[in-house]
Coordinates of C-alpha atoms and ligand atoms in Angstrom, one line a residue:
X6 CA -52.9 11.0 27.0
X7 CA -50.1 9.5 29.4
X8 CA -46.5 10.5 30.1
X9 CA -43.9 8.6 29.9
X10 CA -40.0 8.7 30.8
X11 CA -36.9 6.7 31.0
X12 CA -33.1 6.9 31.6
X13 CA -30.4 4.6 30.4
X14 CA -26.6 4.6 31.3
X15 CA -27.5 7.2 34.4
X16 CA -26.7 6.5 37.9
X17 CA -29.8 6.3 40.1
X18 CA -32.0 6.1 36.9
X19 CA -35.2 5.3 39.0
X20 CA -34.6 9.0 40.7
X21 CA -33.9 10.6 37.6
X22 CA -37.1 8.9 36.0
X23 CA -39.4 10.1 39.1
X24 CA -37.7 13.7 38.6
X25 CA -39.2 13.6 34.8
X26 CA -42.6 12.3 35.5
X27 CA -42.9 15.1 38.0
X28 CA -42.5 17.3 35.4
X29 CA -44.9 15.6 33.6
X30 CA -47.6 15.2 35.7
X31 CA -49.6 17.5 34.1
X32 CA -50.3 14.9 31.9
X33 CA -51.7 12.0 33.8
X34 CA -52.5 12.2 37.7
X35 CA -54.1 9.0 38.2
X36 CA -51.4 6.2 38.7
X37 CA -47.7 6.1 38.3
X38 CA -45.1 3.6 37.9
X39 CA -41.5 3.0 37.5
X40 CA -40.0 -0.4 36.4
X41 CA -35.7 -0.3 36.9
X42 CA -33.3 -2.8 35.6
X43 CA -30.1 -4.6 37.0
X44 CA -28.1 -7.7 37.0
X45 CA -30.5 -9.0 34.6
X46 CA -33.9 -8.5 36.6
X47 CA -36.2 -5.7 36.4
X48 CA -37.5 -4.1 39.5
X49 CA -41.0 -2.7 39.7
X50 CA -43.7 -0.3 41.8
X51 CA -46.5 1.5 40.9
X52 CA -49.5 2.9 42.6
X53 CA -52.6 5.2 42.2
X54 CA -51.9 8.8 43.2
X55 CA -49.6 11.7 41.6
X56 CA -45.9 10.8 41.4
X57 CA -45.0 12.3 45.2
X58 CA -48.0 10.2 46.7
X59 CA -46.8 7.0 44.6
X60 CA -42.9 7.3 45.5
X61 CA -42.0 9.6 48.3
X62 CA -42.6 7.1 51.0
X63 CA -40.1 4.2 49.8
X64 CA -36.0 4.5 49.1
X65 CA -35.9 4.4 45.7
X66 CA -32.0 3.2 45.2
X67 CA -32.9 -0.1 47.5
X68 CA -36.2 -0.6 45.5
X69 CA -35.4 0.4 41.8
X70 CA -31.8 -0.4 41.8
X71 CA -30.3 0.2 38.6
X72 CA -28.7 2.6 35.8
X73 CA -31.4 2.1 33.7
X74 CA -35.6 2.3 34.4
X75 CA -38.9 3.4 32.6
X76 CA -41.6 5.6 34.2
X77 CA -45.5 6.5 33.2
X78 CA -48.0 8.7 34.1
X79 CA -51.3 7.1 33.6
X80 CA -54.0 9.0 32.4
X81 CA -56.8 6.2 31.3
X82 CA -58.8 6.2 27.9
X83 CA -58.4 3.0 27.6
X84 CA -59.5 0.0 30.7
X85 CA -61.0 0.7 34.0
X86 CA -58.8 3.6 36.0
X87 CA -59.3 1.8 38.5
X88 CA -58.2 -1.5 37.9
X89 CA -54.3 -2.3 39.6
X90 CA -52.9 -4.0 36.6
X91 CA -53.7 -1.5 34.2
X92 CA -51.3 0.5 36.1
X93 CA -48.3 0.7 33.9
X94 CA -45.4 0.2 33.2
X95 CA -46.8 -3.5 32.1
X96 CA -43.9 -6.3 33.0
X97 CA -44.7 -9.9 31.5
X98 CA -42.0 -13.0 31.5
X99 CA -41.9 -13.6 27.8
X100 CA -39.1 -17.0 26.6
X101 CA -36.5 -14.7 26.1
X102 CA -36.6 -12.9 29.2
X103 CA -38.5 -10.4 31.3
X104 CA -39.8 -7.0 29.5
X105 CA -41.5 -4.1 30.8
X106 CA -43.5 -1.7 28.6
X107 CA -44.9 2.5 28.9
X108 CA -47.4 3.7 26.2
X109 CA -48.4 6.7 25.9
X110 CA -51.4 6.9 23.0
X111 CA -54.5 4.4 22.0
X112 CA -54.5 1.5 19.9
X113 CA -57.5 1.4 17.4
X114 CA -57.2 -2.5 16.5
X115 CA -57.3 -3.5 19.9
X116 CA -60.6 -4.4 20.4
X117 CA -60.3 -6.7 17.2
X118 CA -56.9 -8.0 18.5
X119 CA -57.5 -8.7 21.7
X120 CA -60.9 -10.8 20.2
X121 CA -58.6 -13.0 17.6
X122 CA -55.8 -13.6 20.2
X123 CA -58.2 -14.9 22.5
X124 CA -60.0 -17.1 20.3
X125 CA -56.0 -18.6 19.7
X126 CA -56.3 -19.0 23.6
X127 CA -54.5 -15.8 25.0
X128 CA -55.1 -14.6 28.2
X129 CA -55.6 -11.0 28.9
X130 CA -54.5 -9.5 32.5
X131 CA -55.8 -6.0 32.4
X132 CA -58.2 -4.0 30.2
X133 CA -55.4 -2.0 28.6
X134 CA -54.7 -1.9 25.3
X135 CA -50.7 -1.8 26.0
X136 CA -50.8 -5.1 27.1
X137 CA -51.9 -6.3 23.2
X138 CA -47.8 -5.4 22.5
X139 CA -46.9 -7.5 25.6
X140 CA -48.9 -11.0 23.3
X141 CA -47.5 -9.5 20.1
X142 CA -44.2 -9.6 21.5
X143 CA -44.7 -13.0 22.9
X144 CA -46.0 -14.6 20.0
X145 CA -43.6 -12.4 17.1
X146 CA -42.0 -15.2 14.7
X147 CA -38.3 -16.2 15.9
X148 CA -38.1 -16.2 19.4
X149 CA -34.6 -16.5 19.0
X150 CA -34.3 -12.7 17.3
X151 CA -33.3 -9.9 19.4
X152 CA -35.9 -7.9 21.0
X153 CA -36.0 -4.9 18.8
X154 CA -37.0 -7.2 15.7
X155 CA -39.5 -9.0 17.6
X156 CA -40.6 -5.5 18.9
X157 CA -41.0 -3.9 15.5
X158 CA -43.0 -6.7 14.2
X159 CA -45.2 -6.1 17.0
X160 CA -44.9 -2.8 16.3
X161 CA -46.5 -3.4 12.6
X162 CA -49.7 -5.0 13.3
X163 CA -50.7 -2.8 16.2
X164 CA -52.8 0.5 14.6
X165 CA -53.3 4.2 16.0
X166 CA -51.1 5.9 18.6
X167 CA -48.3 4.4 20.5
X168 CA -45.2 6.3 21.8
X169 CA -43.5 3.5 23.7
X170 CA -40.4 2.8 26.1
X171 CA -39.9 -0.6 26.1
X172 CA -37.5 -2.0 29.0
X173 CA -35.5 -5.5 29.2
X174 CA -32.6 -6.1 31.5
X175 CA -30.1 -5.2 29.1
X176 CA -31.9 -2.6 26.7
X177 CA -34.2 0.4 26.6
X178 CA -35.4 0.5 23.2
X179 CA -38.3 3.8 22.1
X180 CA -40.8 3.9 19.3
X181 CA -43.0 6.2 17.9
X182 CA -45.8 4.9 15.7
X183 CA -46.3 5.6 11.9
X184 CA -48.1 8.3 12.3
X185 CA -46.7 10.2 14.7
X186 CA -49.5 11.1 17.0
X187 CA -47.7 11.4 20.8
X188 CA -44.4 13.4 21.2
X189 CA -41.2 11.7 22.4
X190 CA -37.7 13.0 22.7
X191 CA -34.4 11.9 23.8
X192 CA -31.4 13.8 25.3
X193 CA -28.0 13.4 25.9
X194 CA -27.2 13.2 29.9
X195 CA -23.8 12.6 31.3
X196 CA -22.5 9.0 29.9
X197 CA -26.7 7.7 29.0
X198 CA -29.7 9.0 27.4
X199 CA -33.0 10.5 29.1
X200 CA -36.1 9.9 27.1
X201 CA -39.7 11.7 28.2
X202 CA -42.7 13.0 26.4
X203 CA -42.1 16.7 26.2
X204 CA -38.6 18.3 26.8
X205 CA -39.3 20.2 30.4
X206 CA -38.8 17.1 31.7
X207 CA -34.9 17.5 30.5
X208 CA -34.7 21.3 31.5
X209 CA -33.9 20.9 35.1
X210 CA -31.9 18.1 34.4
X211 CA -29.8 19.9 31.8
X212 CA -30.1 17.4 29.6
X213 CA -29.4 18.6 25.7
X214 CA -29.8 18.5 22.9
X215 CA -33.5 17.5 22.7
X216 CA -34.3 15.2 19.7
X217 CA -38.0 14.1 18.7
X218 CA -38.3 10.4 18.0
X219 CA -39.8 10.8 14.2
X220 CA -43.0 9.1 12.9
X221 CA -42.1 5.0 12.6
X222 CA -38.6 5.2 14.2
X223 CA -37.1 3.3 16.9
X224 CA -34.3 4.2 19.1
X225 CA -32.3 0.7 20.7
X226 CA -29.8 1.2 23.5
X227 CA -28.3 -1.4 24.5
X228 CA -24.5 -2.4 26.0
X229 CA -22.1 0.4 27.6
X230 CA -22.3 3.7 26.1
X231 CA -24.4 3.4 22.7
X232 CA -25.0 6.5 20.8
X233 CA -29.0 6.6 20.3
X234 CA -29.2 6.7 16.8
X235 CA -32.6 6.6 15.1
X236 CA -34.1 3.6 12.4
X237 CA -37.2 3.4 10.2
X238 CA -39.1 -0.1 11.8
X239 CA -41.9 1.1 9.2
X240 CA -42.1 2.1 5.8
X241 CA -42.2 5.9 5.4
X242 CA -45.9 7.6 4.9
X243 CA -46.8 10.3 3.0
X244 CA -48.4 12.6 6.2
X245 CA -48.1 12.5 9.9
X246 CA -50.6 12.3 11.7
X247 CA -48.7 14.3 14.9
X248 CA -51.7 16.0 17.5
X249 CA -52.6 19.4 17.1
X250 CA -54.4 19.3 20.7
X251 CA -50.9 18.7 22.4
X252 CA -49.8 22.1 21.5
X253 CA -53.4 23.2 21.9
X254 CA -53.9 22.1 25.5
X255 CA -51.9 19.3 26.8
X256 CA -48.4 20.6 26.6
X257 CA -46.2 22.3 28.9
X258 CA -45.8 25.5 27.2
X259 CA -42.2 25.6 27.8
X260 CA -42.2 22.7 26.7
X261 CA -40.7 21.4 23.0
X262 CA -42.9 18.6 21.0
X263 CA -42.8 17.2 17.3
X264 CA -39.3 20.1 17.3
X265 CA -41.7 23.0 17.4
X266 CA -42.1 24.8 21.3
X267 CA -45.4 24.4 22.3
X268 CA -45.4 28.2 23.6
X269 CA -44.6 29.7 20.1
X270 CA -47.4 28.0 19.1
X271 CA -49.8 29.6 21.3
X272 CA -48.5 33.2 20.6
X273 CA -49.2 32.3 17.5
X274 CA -53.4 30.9 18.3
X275 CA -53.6 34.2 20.5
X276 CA -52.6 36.4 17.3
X277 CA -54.5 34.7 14.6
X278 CA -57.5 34.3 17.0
X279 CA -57.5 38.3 17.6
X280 CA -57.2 39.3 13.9
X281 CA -59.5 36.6 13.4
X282 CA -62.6 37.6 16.0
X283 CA -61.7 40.5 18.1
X284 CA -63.2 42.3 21.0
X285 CA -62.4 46.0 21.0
X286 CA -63.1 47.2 25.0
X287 CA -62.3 46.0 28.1
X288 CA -60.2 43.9 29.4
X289 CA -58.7 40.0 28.6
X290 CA -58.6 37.4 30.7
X291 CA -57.4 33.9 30.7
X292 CA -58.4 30.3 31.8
X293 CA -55.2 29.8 34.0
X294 CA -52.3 27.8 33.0
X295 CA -53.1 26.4 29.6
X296 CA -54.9 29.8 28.1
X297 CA -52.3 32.3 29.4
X298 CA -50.1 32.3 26.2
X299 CA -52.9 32.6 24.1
X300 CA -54.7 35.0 25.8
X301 CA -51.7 37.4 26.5
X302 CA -50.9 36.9 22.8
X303 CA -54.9 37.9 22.1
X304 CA -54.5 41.0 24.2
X305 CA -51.4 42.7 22.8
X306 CA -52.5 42.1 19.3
X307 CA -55.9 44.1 20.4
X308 CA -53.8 46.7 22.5
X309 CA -56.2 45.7 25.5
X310 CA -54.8 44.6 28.9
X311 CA -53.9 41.4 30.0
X312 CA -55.4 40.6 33.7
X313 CA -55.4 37.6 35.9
X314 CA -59.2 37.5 36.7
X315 CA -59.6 34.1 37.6
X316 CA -57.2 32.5 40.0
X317 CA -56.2 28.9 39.8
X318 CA -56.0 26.6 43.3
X319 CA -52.7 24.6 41.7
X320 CA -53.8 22.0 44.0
X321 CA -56.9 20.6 42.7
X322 CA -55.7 19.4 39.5
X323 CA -56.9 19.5 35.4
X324 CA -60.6 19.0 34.9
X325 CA -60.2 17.9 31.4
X326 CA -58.5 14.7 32.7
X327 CA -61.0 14.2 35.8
X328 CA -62.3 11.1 33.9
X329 CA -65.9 11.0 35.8
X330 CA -68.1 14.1 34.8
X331 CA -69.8 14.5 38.5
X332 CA -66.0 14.7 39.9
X333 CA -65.1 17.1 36.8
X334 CA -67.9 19.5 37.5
X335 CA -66.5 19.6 41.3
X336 CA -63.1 19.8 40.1
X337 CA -63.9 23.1 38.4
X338 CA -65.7 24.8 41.4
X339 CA -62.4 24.0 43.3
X340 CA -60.1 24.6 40.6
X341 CA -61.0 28.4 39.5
X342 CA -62.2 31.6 41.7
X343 CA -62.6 35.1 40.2
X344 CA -60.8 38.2 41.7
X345 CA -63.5 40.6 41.6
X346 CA -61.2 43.6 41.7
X347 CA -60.3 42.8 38.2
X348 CA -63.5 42.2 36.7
X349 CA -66.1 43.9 38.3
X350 CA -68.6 46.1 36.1
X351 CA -66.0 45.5 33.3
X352 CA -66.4 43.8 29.8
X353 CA -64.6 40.8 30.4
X354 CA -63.1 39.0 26.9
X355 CA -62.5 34.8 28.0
X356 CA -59.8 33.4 25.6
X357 CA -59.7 29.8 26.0
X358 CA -57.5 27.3 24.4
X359 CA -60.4 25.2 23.8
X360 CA -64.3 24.2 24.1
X361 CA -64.7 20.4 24.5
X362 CA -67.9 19.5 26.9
X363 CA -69.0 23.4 28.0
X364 CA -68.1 22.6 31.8
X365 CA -65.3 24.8 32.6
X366 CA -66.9 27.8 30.3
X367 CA -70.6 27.3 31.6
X368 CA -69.0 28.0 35.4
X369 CA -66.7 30.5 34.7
X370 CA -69.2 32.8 32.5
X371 CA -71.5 32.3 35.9
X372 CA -68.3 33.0 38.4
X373 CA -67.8 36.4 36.6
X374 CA -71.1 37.1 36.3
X375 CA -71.4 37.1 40.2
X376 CA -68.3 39.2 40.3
X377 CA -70.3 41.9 38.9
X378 CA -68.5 41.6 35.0
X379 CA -71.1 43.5 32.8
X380 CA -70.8 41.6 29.6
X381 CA -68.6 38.4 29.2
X382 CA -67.8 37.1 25.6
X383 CA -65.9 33.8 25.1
X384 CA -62.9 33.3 22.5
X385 CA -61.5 29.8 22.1
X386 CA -58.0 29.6 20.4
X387 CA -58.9 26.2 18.2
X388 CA -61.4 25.4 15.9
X389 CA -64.9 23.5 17.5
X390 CA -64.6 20.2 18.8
X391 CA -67.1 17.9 17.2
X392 CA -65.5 14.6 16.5
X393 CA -64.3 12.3 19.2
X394 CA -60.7 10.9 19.7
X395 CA -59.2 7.6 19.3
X396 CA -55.7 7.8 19.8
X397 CA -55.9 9.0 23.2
X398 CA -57.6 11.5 24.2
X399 CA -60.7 11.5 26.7
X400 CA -63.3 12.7 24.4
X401 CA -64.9 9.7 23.1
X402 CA -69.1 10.1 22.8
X403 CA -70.4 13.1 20.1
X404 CA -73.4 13.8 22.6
X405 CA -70.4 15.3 25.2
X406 CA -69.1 17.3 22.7
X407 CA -71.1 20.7 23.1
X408 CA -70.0 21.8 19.6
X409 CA -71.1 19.0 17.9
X410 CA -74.3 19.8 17.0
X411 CA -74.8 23.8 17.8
X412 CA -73.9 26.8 16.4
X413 CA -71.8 29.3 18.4
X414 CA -74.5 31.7 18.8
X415 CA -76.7 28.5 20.2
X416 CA -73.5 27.6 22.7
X417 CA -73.3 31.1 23.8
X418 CA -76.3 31.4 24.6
X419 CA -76.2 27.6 26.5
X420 CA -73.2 28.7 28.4
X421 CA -74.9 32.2 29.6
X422 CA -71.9 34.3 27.9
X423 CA -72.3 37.4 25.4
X424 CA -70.8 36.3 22.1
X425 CA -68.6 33.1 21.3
X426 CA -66.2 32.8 18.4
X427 CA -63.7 30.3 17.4
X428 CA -60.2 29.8 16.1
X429 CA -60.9 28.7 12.0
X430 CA -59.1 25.3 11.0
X431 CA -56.9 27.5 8.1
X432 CA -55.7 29.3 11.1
X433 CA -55.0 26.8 13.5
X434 CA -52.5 25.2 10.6
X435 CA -51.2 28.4 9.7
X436 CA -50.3 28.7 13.9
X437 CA -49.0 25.0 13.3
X438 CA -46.3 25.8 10.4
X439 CA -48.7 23.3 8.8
X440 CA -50.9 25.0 5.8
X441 CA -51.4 21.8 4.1
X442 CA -52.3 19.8 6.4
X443 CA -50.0 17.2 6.5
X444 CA -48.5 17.1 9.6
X445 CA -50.7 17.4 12.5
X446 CA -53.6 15.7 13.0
X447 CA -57.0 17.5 13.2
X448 CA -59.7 15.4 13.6
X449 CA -61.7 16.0 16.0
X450 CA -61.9 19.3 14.9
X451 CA -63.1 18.2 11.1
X452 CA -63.7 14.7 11.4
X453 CA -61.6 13.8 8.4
X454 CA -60.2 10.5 9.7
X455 CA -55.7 10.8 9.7
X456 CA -54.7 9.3 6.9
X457 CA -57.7 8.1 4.5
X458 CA -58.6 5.2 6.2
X459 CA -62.2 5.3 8.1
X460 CA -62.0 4.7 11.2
X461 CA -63.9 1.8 12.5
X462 CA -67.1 2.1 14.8
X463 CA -65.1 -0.8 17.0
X464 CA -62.0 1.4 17.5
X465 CA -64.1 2.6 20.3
X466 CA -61.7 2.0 23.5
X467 CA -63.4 3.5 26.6
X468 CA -63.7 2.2 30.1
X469 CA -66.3 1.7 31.9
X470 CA -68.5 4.9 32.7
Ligands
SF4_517 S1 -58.4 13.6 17.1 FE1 -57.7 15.6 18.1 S2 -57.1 15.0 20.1 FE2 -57.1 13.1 18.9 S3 -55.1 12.8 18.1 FE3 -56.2 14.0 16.6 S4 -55.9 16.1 17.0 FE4 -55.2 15.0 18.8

C-alpha cells in the first residue's frame, strides 16, 4: 500500500501535492517524492523519511516549478526499502519525451515480465515493479501515438493492482487497473484537477466533488483547462476486485474510497461484530486510531461504555507498515501505553479492526494485564487472515499469519487474552454493501483468488528480508 497525489492546472502544484501526501501519510512513511512539470521538463526530489523530513528543508516553487506535479508515499512490498531508485515517482527518458510515474498497488506478472524483457536485453534500474510500466511504455507499438495509447497498452499486459498517475511535460494522465483493487479520486480545484488516493487529502483543500477513478478507466489532462472526463482503456469485467482491507484498516476514516466513506463502514463492522459475538460486562476499548469507529460502534450496540484505555504516542508511527518484524515489535512498545485508571480490576472487551501477525494483540493483552484488567477478551472487526496478499499489502508468508493455521480458542490462548472471536466473511460484505461478493476483494480472508484465475506461486513480489 502507497499513496499517491497529483495536481494539474493549480498554481504551486508541487505545494499543493506535498499538502495531500501529508494527509496521506498514514499510508506509507518510508520515502516520498514529488516529480513537477514546466516548459517542457519535469523536475524531480525524493528522499527517505515522512513527507516534512523529505521537503521542509528546500523551496519548493524554485525546485518543483510548475502548475502541474505527481507525489507518492512509498510504503514497499515490492524491491528493497532501502534502495534510492526505488524511491518513486520513477522518471525515465523514453523517444517521445520524459515521463514520470506513481503506483500505488503490486504487479503479479512482474517477476515473469521483468525475466522475458531481460532476456530481449532490457535493463532494470530498481527492484520495483513500477518500473516494468516505465519498459512497457518504452517499448508499446507506435512510438509516434500519444502517450495515453502507448500508456493503456502498457496498461493491458501488466496484471494485479496498479492505481497510477502518470506525468509528461504536457499531461497528467490516471489509471485504475481492471480490477479495481487501490482507491483513486479526482476533484475539481480552482481552474485544474487534484487527484490523491482517498479524499481527505481534498478536504482541507476544499476541493469537490470527489469522483472515484472506476475499475479500467483512465483520466487524460492535457492542454489549458480540460474537463477530466473518464474512458474504458480495458474491456469491462464482470466483478471488481476493489480491497476490503482499505476500509478495514488502511483508510482514513474520514476519508471516502471506491464512493463509499470508509467511517460508515466501520460503524457498520462495530454493529455486526456486536450482534455477532458480544461481551455483556465491562467496559470497551479500542486499538487507537484505526479501531475507534469500530469499537465505539461495538459499544453502543452492547449499551456498554466506550473508554480510551490505551493511549497512542502519534509520533511513533503504524506497526503494521514497520516492514522489519524486530523494529515492528519495538514500534508497538512505543506506539501504545495503557491508562490504568480505565482499566484496572475491570473486564476489559479489545475490539480490533484486525488480527494479521498477533504482535500488537500479544502486547496489548500483556499491557492491560499489568494494569491490573481482570479478564481481557479480544474482538476483531474482520474475518481471520489466513491468505497472504499480492496486490500490495505487506502480508506475504502463511507462517506470519497467526490465523492461518489455529483456531481462535488456540490464538487466544497464544496471545494470553480470555476469549477471541471474529467478524464472519457474510458480515464483513453485508458491512461492505457487497452481499454477493462482487465488488471487494476478500482474499486473504478466504483465499479464493479475485477473479477465477489462480494465482501463480511466482507472483510472489517481496524484498529482501
Ligand atoms: S488480499 Fe486482502 S489486503 Fe490484498 S487486496 Fe485483497 S482484500 Fe486487500
Amino acid at each position: 500500500m502507497c499513496g499517491i497525489a497529483g495536481a494539474y492546472g493549480v498554481p504551486n502544484a508541487s505545494y499543493v501535492v506535498s499538502l495531500m501526501l501529508k494527509a496521506l501519510q498514514h499510508r506509507g512513511q518510508e520515502a516520498a517524492g514529488i516529480v513537477s512539470a514546466q516548459k517542457g521538463a519535469l523536475h524531480e526530489h525524493r528522499g527517505f523519511g515522512l513527507v516534512d523530513e523529505v521537503f521542509s528543508k528546500i523551496d519548493l516553487a524554485a525546485r518543483l516549478p510548475g502548475d502541474t506535479a505527481v507525489g507518492h508515499l512509498r510504503y514497499a512490498t515490492c524491491g528493497d526499502s532501502n534502495d534510492p531508485k526505488s524511491i518513486q515517482p520513477l522518471v525515465a527518458s523514453l523517444r517521445r519525451g520524459d515521463v514520470a510515474i506513481a503506483h500505488n498497488g503490486n504487479l503479479t506478472n512482474y517477476p515473469a515480465m521483468r525475466r522475458e524483457l531481460e532476456e530481449r536485453g532490457a535493463i532494470f534500474q530498481s527492484g520495483s515493479d513500477t518500473e516494468l510500466f516505465l519498459h512497457l511504455l518504452a517499448r508499446a507499438p507506435g512510438p509516434e501515438r500519444p502517450l495515453a495509447e502507448r500508456l493503456a497498452s502498457a496498461c493491458l499486459q501488466a496484471e494485479g493492482a496498479f492505481s497510477l498517475l502518470v506525468l509528461a511535460p504536457d499531461a497528467l494522465i490516471a489509471v485504475v487497473d481492471p480490477l479495481g483493487f487501490r482507491p483513486l479520486s479526482f476533484a475539481r480545484y480552482g481552474d485544474g484537477w487534484l487527484f490523491a488516493s482517498e479524499t481527505n487529502a481534498f478536504d482541507k483543500l476544499k476541493a469537490r466533488p470527489a469522483t472515484p477513478v472506476q475499475p479500467g478507466e483512465m483520466v487524460v489532462l492535457r492542454g489549458g483547462a480540460p474537463s477530466a472526463t473518464p474512458t474504458a482503456y480495458a474491456a469491462p469485467r464482470p466483478v471488481r476486485r476493489q480491497c476490503s482491507f482499505e476500509h478495514i484498516y488502511f483508510t482514513r476514516p474520514d476519508s471516502e474510497i471506491f464512493g463509499v466513506r470508509a467511517g460508515a463502514v466501520r460503524r457498520r463492522l462495530g454493529e455486526l461484530l456486536a450482534a455477532r459475538a458480544p461481551v455483556h460486562a465491562g467496559i470497551v476499548i479500542s486499538v487507537p486510531d484505526s479501531s475507534n469507529k469500530i469499537a465505539a460502534a461495538y459499544a453502543a450496540a452492547l449499551g456498554l461504555p466506550f473508554e480510551f484505555g490505551l493511549v497512542k504516542n502519534h509520533y511513533a508511527g503504524r506497526t503494521f507498515i514497520t516492514p522489519e518484524q524486530p523494529a515492528r515489535e519495538l514500534g508497538v512498545r512505543m506506539k501504545l501505553n495503557v491508562d490504568r485508571d480505565v482499566v484496572e480490576g475491570k473486564v476489559v472487551t479489545v475490539v480490533d479492526d484486525s488480527l494479521v501477525r498477533g504482535t500488537t494483540a500479544r502486547k496489548i493483552v500483556e499491557l492491560l494485564r499489568d494494569a491490573g484488567a481482570r479478564e481481557v477478551h479480544l474482538r476483531i472487526g474482520s474475518p481471520p487472515v489466513v491468505h497472504p496478499c499480492f496486490w500490495g499489502i505487506d502480508t506475504p508468508r502463511r507462517t506470519e499469519l497467526i490465523a492461518s493455521d489455529a483456531t481462535p480458542a488456540a490464538i487466544a490462548a497464544l496471545l494470553g487474552a480470555d476469549s477471541l472471536e471474529y467478524l464472519p466473511i457474510y458480515a464483513l460484505r453485508e458491512a461492505l454493501g457487497d452481499p454477493a461478493g462482487a465488488s471487494y476483494c476478500t482474499t486473504c480472508f478466504t483465499g479464493t483468488p479475485p477473479d477465477d484465475r489462480p494465482i501463480p506461486a511466482s507472483s510472489l513480489v517481496r524484498r529482501p528480508a
